Short mmCIF file of C-alpha atoms and ligand atoms in Angstrom, two decimals:
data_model
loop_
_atom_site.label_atom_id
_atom_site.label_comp_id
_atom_site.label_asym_id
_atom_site.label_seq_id
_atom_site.Cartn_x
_atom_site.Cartn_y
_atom_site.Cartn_z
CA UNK A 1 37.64 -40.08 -16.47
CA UNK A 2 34.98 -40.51 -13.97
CA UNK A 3 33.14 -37.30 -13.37
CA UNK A 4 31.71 -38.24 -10.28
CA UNK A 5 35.39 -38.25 -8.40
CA UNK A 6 36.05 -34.40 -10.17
CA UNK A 7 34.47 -31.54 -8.33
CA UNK A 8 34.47 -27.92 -10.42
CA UNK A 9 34.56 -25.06 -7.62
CA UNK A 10 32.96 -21.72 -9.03
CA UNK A 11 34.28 -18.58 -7.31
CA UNK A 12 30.68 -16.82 -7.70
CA UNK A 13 27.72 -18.34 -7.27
CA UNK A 14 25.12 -16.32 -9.66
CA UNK A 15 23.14 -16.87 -12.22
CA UNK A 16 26.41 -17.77 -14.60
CA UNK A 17 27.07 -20.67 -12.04
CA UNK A 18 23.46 -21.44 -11.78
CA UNK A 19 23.58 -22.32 -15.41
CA UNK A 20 27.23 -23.77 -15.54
CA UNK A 21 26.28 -25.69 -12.56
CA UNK A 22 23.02 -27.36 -14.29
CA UNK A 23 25.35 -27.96 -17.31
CA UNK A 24 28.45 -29.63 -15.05
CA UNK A 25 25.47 -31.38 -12.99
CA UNK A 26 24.40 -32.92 -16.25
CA UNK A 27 27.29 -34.45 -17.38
CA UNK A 28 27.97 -36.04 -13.97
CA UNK A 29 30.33 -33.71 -12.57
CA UNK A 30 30.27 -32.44 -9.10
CA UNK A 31 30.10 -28.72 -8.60
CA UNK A 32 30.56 -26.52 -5.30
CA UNK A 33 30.03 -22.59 -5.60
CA UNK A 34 31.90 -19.78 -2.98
CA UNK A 35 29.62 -16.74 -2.75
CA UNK A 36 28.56 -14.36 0.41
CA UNK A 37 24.77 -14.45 -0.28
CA UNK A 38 22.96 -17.01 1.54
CA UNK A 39 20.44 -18.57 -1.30
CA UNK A 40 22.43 -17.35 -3.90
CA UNK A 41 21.04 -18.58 -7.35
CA UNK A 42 23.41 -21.43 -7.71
CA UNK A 43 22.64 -22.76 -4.19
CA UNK A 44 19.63 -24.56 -5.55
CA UNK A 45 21.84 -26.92 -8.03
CA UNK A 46 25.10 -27.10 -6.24
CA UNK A 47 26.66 -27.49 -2.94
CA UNK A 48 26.89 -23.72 -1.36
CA UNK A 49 30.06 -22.53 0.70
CA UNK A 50 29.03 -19.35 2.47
CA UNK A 51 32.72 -16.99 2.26
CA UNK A 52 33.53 -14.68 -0.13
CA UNK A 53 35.85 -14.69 -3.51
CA UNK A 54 37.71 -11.34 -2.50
CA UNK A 55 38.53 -12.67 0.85
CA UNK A 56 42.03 -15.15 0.76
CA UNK A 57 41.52 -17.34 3.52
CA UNK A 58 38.02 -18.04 1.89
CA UNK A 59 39.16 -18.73 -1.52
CA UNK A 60 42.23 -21.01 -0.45
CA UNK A 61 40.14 -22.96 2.10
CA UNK A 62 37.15 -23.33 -0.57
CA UNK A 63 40.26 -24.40 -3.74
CA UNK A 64 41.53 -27.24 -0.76
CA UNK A 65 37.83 -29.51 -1.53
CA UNK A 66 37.80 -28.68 -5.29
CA UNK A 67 39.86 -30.02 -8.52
CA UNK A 68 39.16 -27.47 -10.80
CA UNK A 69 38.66 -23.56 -10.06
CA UNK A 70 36.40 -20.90 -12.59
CA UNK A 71 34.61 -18.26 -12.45
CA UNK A 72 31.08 -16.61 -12.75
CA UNK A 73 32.50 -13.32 -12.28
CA UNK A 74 36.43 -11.81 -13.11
CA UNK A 75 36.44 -9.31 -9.73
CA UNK A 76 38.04 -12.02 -7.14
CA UNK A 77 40.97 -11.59 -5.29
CA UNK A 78 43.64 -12.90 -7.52
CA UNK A 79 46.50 -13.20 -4.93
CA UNK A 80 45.45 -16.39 -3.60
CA UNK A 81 44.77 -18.09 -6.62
CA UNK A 82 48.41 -17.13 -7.89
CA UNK A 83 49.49 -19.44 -4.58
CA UNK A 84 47.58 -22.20 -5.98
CA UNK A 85 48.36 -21.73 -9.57
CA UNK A 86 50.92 -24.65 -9.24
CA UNK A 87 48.66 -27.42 -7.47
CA UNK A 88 45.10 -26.47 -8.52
CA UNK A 89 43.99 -26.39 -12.23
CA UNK A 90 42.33 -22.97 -12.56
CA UNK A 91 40.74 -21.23 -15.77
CA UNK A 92 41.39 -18.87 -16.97
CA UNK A 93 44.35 -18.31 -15.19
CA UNK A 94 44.81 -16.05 -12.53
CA UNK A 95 46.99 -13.58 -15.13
CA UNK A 96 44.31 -13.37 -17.76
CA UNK A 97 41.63 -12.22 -14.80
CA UNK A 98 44.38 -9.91 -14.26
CA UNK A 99 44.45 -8.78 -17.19
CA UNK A 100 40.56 -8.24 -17.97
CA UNK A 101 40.12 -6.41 -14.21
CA UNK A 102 42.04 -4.00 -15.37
CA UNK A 103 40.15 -2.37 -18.45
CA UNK A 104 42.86 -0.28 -19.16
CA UNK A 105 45.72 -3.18 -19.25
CA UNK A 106 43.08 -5.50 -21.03
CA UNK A 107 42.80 -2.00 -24.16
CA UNK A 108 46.71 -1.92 -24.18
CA UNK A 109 47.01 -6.10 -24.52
CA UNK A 110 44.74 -5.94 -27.39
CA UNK A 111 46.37 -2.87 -29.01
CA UNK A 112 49.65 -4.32 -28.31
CA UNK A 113 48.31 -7.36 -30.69
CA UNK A 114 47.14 -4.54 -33.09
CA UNK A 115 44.00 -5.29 -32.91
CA UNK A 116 41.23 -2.67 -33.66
CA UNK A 117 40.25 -1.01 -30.25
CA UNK A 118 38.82 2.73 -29.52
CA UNK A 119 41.32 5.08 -29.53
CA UNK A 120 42.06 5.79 -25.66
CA UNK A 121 44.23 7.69 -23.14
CA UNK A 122 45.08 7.48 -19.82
CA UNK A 123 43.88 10.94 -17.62
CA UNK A 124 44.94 11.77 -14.65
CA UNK A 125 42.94 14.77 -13.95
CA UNK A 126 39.24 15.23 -14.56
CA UNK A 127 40.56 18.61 -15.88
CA UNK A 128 41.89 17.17 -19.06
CA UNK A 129 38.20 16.37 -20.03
CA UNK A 130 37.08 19.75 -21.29
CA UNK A 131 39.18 19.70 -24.06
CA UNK A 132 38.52 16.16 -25.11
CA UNK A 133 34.73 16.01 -25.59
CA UNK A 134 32.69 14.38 -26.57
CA UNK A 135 34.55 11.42 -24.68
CA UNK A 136 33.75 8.36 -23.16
CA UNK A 137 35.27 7.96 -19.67
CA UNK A 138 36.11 4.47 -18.07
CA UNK A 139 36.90 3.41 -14.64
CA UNK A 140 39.91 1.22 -14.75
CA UNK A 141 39.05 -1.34 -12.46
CA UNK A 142 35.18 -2.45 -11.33
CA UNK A 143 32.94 -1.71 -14.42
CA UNK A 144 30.15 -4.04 -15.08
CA UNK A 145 27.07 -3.43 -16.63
CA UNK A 146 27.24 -0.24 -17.59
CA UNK A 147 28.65 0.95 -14.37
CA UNK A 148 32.10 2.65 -14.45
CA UNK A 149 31.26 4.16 -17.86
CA UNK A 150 30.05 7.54 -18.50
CA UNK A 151 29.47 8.92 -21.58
CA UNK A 152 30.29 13.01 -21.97
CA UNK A 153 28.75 14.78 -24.63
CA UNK A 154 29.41 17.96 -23.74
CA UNK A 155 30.44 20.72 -20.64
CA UNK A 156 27.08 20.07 -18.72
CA UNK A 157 27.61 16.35 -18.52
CA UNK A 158 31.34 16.97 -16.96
CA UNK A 159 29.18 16.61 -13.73
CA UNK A 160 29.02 13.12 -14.08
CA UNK A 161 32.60 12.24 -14.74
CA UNK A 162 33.92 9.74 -12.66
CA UNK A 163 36.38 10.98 -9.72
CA UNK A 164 38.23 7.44 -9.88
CA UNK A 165 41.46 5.87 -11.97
CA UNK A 166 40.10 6.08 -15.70
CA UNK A 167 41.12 6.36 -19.07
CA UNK A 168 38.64 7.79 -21.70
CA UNK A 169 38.48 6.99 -25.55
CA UNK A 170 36.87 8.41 -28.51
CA UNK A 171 33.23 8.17 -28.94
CA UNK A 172 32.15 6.24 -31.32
CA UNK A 173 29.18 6.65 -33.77
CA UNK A 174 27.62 3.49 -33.56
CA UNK A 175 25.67 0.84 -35.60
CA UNK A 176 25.49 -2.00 -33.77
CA UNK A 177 26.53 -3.41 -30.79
CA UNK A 178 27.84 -7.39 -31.35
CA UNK A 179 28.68 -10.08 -29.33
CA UNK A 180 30.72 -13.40 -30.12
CA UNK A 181 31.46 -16.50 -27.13
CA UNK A 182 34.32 -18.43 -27.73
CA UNK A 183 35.99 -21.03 -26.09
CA UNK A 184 39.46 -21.83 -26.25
CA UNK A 185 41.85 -25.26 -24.78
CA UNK A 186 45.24 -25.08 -23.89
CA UNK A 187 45.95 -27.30 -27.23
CA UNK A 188 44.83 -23.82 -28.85
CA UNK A 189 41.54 -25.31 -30.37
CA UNK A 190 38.71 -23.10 -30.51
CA UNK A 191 34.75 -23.68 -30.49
CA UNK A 192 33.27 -20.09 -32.05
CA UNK A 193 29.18 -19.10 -31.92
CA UNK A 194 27.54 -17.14 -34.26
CA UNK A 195 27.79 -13.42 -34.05
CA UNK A 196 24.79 -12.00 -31.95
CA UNK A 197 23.23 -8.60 -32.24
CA UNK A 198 22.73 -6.42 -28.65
CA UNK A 199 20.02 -3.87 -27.94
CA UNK A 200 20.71 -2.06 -24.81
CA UNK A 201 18.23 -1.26 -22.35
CA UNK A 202 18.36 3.08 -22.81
CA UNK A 203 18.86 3.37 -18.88
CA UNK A 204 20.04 1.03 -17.36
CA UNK A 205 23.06 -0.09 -19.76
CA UNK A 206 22.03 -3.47 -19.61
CA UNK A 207 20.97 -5.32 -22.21
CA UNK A 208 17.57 -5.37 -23.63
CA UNK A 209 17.79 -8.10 -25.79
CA UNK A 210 20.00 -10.03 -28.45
CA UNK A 211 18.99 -11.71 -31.60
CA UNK A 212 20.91 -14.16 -33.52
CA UNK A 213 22.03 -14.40 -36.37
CA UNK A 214 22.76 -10.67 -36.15
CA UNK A 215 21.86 -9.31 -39.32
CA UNK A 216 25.06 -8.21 -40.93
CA UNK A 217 26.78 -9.18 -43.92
CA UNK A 218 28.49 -12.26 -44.43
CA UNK A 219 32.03 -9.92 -44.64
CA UNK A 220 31.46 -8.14 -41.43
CA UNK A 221 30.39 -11.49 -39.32
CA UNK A 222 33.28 -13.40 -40.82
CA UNK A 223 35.85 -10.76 -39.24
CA UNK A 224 34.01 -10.40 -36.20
CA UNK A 225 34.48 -13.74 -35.85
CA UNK A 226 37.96 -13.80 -36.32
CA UNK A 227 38.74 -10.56 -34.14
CA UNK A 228 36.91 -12.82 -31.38
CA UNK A 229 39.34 -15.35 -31.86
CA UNK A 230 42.15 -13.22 -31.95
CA UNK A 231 41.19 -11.16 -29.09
CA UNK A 232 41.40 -14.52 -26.93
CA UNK A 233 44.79 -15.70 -28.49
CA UNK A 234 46.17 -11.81 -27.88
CA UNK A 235 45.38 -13.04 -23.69
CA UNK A 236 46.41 -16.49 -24.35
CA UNK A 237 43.42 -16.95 -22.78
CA UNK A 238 42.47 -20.57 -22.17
CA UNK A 239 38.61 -21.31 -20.93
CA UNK A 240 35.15 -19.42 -22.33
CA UNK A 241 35.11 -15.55 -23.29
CA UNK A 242 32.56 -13.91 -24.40
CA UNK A 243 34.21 -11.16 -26.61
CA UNK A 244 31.99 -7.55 -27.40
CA UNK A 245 32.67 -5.80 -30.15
CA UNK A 246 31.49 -2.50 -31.87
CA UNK A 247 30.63 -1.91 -35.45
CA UNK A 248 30.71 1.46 -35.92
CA UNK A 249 28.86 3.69 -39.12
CA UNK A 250 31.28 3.60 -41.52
CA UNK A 251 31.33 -0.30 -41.41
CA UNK A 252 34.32 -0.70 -38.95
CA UNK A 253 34.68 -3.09 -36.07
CA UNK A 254 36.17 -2.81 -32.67
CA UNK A 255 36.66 -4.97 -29.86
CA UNK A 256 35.25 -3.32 -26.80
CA UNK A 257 35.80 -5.45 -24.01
CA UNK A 258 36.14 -9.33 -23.19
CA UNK A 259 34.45 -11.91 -20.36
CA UNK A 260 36.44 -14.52 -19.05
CA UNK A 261 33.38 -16.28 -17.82
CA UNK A 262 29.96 -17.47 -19.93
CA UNK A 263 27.97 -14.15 -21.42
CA UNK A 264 24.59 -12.65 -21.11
CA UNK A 265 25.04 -12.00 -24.65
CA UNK A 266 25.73 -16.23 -24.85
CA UNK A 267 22.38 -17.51 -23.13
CA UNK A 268 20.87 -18.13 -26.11
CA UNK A 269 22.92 -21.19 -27.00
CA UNK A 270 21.08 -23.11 -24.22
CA UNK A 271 18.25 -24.08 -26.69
CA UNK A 272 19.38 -22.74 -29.80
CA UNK A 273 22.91 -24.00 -30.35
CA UNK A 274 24.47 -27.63 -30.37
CA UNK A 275 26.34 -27.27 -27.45
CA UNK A 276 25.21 -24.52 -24.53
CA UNK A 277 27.82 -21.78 -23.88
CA UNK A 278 27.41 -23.28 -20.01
CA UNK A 279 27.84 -26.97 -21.19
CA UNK A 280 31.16 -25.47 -23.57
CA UNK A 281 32.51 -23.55 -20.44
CA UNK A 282 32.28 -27.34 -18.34
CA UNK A 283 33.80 -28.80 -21.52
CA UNK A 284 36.79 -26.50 -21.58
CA UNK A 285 37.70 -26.80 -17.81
CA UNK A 286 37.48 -30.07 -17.72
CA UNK A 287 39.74 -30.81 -20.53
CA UNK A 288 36.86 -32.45 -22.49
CA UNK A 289 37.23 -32.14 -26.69
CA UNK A 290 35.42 -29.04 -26.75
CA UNK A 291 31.37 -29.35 -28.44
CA UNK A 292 29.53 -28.16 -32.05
CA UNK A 293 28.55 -24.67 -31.65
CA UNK A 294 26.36 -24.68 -34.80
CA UNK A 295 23.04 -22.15 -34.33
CA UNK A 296 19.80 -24.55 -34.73
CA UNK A 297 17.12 -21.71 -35.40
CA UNK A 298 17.12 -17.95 -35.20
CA UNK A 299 16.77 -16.80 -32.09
CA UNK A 300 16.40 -13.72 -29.28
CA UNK A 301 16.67 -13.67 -25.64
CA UNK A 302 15.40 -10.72 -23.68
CA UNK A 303 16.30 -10.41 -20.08
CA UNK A 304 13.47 -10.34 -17.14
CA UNK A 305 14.30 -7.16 -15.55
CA UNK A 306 12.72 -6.25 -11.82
CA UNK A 307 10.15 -3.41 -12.84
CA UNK A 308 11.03 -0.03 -12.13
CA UNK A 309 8.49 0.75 -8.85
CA UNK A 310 9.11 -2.50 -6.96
CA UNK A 311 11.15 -4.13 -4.88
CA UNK A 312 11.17 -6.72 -2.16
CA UNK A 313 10.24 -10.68 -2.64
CA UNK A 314 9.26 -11.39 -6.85
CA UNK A 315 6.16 -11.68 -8.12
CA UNK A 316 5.96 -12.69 -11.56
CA UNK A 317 3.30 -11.74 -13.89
CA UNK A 318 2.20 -13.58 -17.09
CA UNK A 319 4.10 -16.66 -17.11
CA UNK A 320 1.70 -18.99 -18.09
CA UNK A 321 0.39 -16.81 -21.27
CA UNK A 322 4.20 -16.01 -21.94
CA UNK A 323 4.45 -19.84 -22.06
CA UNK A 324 1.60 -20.69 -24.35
CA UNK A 325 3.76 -19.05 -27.04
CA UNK A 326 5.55 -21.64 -28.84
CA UNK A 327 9.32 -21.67 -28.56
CA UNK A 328 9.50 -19.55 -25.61
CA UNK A 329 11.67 -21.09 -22.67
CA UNK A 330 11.97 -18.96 -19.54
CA UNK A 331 15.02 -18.99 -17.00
CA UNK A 332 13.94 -17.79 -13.42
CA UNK A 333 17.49 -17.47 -11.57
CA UNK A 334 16.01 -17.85 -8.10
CA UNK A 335 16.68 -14.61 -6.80
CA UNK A 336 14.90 -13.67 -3.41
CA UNK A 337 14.70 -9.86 -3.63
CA UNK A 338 13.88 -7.61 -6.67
CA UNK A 339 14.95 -4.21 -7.71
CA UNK A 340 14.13 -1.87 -10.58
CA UNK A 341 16.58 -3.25 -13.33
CA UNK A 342 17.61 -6.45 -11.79
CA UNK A 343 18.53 -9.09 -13.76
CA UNK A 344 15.94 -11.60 -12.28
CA UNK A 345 15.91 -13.98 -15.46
CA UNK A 346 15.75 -14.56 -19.26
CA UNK A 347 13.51 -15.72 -22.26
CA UNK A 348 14.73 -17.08 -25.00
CA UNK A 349 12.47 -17.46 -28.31
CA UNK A 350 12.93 -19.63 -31.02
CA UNK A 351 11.31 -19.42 -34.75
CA UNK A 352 12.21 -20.17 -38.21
CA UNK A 353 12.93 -16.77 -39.38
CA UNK A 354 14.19 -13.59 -37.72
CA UNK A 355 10.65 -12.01 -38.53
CA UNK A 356 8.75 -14.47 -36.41
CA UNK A 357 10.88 -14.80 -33.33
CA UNK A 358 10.59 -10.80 -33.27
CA UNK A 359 6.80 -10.94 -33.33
CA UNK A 360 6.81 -13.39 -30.29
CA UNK A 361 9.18 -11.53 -28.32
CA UNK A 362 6.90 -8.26 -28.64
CA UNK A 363 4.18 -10.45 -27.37
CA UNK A 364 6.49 -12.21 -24.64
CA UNK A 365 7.77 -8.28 -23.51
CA UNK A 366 4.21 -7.37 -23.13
CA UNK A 367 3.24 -9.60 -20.95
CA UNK A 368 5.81 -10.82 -18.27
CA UNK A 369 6.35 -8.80 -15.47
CA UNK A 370 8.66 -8.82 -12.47
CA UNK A 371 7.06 -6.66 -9.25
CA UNK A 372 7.48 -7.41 -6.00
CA UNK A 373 5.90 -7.31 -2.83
CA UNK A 374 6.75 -4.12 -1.84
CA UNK A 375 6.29 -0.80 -3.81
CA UNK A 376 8.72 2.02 -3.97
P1 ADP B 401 30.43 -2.14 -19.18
O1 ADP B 401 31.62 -3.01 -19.08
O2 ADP B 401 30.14 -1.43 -17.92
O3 ADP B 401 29.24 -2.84 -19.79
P2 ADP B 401 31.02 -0.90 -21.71
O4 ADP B 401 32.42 -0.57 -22.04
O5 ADP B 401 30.49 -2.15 -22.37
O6 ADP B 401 30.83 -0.96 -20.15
O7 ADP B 401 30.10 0.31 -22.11
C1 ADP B 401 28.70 0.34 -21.86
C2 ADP B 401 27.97 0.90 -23.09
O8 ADP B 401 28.43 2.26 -23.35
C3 ADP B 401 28.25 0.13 -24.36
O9 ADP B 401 27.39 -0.98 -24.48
C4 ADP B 401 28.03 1.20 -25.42
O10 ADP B 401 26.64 1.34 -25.70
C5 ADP B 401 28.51 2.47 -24.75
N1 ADP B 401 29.94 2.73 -25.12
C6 ADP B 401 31.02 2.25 -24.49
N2 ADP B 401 32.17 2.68 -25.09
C7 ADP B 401 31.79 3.45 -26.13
C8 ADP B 401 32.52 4.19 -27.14
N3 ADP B 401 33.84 4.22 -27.18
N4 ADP B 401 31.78 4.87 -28.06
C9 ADP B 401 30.43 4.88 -28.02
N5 ADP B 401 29.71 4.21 -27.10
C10 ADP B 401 30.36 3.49 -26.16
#
């Protein structure tokens, strides 16, 4: 194989393709990226086709100058790429992004593999809510980051409920959120990280920060683990997943929901694992022998939200005291506007123990800022 004569196309060109890009880049390969936004993140590392990934004629014109076809993001129009299935190596395949779009198909796959999953139901009137609270209500189709869930405790918050196709499950008391990338090949091997621990940011939904190893017993991270593993087989899913799960207060484990693309939760592994989650996700397209995933040093990664109260061009505050810390690395994705929340980059920290890397990330928090030019 010469990786200079094999181009990867990324439907998507955010920050996932900014990193997978860098990764593919590195190894030699070539790497184009089909998203709407002029100076999208991955424009500054790979060649940038202005069209859009929901749009057919866009998608099948971009697939005719690439080899390979993935993803930095599972809501792209799948028709077209079920037309090219046969001439165009694409992963995951067109019917496992079919699968995860729709959250309520992606609940019944798993369950069907009787795999542990939150009790759910289909509604199909926001009526039926009253007498099911407290519930947890999910849009079938489009959720991401938080959005498309709503959480109802009680009659007051039935103002909230979403007015779309939704199912709702059982709310679950829980103890921590988890999070576990693996990477699969159509010979059925599989590369699995180390179980990471989520803190979610108490507003936006998004995540705060991660630490890893997530500090669990050895019983609970050996079966999330596996439930990762089996969560991708139940999809036959062939690429790199990154798999959430819930562990609840009574010690159980569910899976909540699966990525068919590289993770927030997996960013971490660029300095602190063997092989990156991006580098694994190039591997695993490319039908390379897939790469070590062993964790180097404990680790968190916090992501560099826009500050509530700005918006407009970045301005970042505190990098170069952020950076004096030892075993900080900061990721700017490149993004030309902020907004309050915006996921604008990520630090990563690295330390010999748990304790430490905690200590610098307090310190890191403090000081980097994202505003922007213009105030709200
Ligand atoms: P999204 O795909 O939009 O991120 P999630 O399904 O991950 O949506 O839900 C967002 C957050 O809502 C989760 O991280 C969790 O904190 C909370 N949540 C989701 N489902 C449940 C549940 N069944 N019980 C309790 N909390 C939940």
């Amino acid at each position: 194989m010469n990786p200079g004569d094999i181009t990867i196309g990324i439907l998507g060109g955010g920050q996932l393709a900014k990193m997978s890009a860098q990764a593919g880049r590195k190894m030699g390969f070539n790497i184009k990226v089909l998203d709407p936004t002029p100076n999208c993140p991955a424009s500054a590392v790979a060649e940038h086709i202005i069209g859009s990934y929901r749009d057919s004629d866009s998608i099948i014109s971009f697939a005719s100058c690439c080899d390979i076809i993935t993803f930095d993001l599972e809501h792209v129009e799948i028709f077209p790429l079920k037309t090219l299935e046969d001439k165009k190596r694409i992963i995951p395949s067109p019917k496992v992004l079919e699968i995860i779009q729709n959250k309520l198909l992606q609940r019944k796959t798993l369950k069907n593999a009787r795999l542990p999953v939150p009790e759910f139901r289909e509604i199909t009137h926001k009526e039926e809510l009253t007498e099911l609270l407290p519930v947890v209500q999910k849009s079938v189709r489009g959720g991401y980051d938080g959005r498309g869930t709503v959480i109802l405790r009680n009659p007051e918050d039935l103002s909230k409920a979403l007015d779309e196709p939704s199912f709702v499950e059982e709310f679950l008391d829980l103890e921590k959120e988890l999070g576990v990338i693996v990477a699969r090949n159509e010979k059925g091997d599989i590369a699995v990280y180390e179980v990471v621990e989520m803190v979610f940011h108490p507003e936006g939904n998004l995540l705060d920060y991660l630490f890893c190893p997530a500090s669990i017993s050895e019983d609970v991270r050996k079966e999330a683990k596996e439930l990762a593993i089996e969560a991708v087989r139940a999809l036959d899913g062939v690429g790199l997943f990154g798999v959430e799960l819930f562990l609840d207060k009574k010690g159980k484990l569910y899976i909540n929901e699966i990525a068919p693309r590289p993770h927030n939760s997996g960013h971490y592994t660029i300095e602190a694992c063997y092989t990156s989650q991006f580098e694994q996700h190039i591997r695993v397209v490319t039908g390379l022998p897939l790469g070590a995933t062993t964790l180097m040093k404990p680790c968190a990664m916090f992501n560099l939200l826009g500050e509530e109260g700005y918006t407009g061009k970045p301005i970042y505050e505190g990098l170069e005291r952020v950076l004096a810390i030892p075993g900080v690395s900061l990721h700017i994705y490149g993004k030309a506007k902020t907004f309050p929340l915006r996921k604008m980059g990520h630090v990563t920290i690295l330390g010999d123990t748990l304790e430490e890397v905690f200590q610098k990330m307090a310190e890191a928090k403090r000081l980097l800022k994202v505003k922007g030019e213009i105030k709200l």
